[in-house]
Tab-separated table of C-alpha atoms in Angstrom:
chain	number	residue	atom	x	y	z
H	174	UNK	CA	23.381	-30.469	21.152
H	175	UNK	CA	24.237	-33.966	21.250
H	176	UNK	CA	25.755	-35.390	24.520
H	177	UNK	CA	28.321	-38.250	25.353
H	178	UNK	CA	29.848	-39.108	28.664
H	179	UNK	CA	32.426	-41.270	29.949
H	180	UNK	CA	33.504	-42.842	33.306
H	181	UNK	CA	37.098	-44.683	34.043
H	182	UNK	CA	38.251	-45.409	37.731
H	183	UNK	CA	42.247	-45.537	38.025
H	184	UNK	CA	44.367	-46.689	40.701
H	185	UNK	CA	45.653	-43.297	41.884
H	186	UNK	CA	45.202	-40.513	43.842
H	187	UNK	CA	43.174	-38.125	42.169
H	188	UNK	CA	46.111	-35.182	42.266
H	189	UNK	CA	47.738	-37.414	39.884
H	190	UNK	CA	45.077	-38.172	37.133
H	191	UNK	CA	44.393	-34.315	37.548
H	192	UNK	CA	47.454	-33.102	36.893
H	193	UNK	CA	47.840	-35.586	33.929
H	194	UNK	CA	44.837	-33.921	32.475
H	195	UNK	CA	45.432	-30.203	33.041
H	196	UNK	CA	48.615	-30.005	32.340
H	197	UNK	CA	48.738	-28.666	29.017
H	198	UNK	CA	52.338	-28.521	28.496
H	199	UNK	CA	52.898	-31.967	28.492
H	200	UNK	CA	50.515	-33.048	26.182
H	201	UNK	CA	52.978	-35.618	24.821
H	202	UNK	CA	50.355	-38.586	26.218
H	203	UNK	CA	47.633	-37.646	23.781
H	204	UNK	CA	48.202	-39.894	20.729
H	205	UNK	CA	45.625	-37.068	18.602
H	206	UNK	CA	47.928	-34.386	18.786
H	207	UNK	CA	50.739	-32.564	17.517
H	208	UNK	CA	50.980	-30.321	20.009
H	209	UNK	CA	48.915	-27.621	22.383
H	210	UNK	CA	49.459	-24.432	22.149
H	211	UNK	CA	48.676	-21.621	25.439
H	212	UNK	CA	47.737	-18.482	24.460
H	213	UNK	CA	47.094	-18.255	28.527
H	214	UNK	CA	46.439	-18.917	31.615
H	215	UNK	CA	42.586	-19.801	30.770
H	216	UNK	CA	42.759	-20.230	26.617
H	217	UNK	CA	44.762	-22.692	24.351
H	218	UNK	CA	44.974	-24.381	21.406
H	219	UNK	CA	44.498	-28.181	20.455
H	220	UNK	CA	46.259	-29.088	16.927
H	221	UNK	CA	45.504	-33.021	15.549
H	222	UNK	CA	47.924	-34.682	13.861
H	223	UNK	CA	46.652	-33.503	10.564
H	224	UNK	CA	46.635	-29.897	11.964
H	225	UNK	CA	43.154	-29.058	12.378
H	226	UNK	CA	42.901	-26.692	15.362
H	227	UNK	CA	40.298	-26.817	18.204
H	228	UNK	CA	39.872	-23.583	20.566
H	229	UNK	CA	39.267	-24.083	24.530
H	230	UNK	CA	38.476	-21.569	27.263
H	231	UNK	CA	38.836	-22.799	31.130
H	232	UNK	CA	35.481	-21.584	32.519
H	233	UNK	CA	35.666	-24.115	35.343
H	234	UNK	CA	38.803	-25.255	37.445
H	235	UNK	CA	38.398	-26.412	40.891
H	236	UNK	CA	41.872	-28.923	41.661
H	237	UNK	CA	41.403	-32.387	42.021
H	238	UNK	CA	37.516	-32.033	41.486
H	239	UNK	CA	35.803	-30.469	38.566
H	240	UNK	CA	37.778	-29.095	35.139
H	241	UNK	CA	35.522	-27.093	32.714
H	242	UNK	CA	35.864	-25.026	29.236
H	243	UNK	CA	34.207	-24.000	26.349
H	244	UNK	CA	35.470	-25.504	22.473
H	245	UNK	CA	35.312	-24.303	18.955
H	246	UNK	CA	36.348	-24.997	15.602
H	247	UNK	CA	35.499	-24.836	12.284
H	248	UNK	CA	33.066	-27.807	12.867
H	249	UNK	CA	31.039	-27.397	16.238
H	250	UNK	CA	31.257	-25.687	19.300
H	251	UNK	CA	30.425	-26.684	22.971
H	252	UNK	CA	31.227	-27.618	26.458
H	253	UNK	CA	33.214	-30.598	28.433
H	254	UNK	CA	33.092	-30.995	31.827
H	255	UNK	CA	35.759	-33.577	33.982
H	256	UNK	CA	34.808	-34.824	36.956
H	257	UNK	CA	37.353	-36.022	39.599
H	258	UNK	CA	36.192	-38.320	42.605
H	259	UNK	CA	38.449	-40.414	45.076
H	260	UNK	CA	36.658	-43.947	44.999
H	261	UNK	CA	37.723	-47.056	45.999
H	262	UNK	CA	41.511	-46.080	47.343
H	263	UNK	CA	41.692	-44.582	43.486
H	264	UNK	CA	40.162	-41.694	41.117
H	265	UNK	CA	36.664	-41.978	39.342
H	266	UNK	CA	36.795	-39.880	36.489
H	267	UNK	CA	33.445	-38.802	34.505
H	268	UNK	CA	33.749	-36.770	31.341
H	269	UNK	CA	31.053	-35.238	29.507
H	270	UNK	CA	31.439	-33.606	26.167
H	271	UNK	CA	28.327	-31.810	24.392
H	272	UNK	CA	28.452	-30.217	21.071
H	273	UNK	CA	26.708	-28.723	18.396
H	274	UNK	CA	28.112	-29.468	14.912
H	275	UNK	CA	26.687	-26.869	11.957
H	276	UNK	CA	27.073	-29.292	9.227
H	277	UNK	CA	23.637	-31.502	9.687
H	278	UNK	CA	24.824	-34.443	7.789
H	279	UNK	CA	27.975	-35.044	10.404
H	280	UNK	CA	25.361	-34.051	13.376
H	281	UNK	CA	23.765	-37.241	12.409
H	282	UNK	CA	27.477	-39.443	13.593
H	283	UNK	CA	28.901	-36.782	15.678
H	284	UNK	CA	27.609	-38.803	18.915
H	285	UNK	CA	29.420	-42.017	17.406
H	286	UNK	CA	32.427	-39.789	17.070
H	287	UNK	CA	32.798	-38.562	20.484
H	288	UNK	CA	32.373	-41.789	22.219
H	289	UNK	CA	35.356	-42.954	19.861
H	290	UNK	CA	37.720	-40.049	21.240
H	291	UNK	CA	36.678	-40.644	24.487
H	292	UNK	CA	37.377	-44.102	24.401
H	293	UNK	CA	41.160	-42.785	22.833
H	294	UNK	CA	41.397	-40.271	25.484
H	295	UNK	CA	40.993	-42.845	28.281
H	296	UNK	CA	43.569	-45.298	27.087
H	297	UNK	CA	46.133	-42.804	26.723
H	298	UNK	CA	45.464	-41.620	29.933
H	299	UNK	CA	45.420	-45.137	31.408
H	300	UNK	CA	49.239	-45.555	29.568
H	301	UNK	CA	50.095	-42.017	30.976
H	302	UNK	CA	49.004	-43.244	34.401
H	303	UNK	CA	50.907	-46.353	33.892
H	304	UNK	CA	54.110	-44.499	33.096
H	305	UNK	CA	53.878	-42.311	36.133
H	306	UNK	CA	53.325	-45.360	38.776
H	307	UNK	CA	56.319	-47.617	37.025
């Protein structure tokens, strides 16, 4: 399995980055989707842009502290695991996402590849954050 993790502090309380981040009705934030679909209260659906779908299953969710599921596709499967820390009158976030891809030849970038959508994820959530505290 290959491994990448990520760590952001934001200037809020950590109900609000939390609720930003589980709340998958509102997915509107996320500039990589076209939309999220719950099949319930613990399963749902990521679709990109182009339509490729992602599985998740909640395994893990403690509020305001740790968020966990399982994800599949046609690709890979794994884990991710968020974090949530007050810090510094704010919210330390760490996310770690670890997959294994079955195609060898994209196991060889897929590392490369998650640090990119990480980086994505955090900027729309920074905007999203922004939006909130205007």
């Amino acid at each position: 399995m290959k491994q990448s993790t990520v760590t952001a502090w934001f200037p809020c309380d950590s109900k609000t980055v939390w609720d930003i981040v589980t709340d998958n009705k509102n997915y509107g934030w996320r500039s990589d989707l076209s939309k999220i679909e719950i099949i319930d209260e613990n399963q749902f659906d990521e679709y990109t842009k182009d339509g490729f779908i992602t599985h998740f299953r909640i395994t893990v969710k403690e509020p305001y502290q740790e968020y966990r599921f399982t994800m599949k596709n046609q690709n890979m499967n794994g884990h991710w695991r968020g974090i949530f820390e007050n810090q510094n009158n704010g919210t330390q976030i760490t996310f770690t996402e670890e997959v294994q891809v079955k195609n060898p030849i994209r196991n060889l970038f897929v590392k490369r590849y998650l640090k990119m959508q990480q980086i994505k994820y955090i900027a729309d959530l920074k905007a999203a954050i922004a939006k909130t505290y205007r």
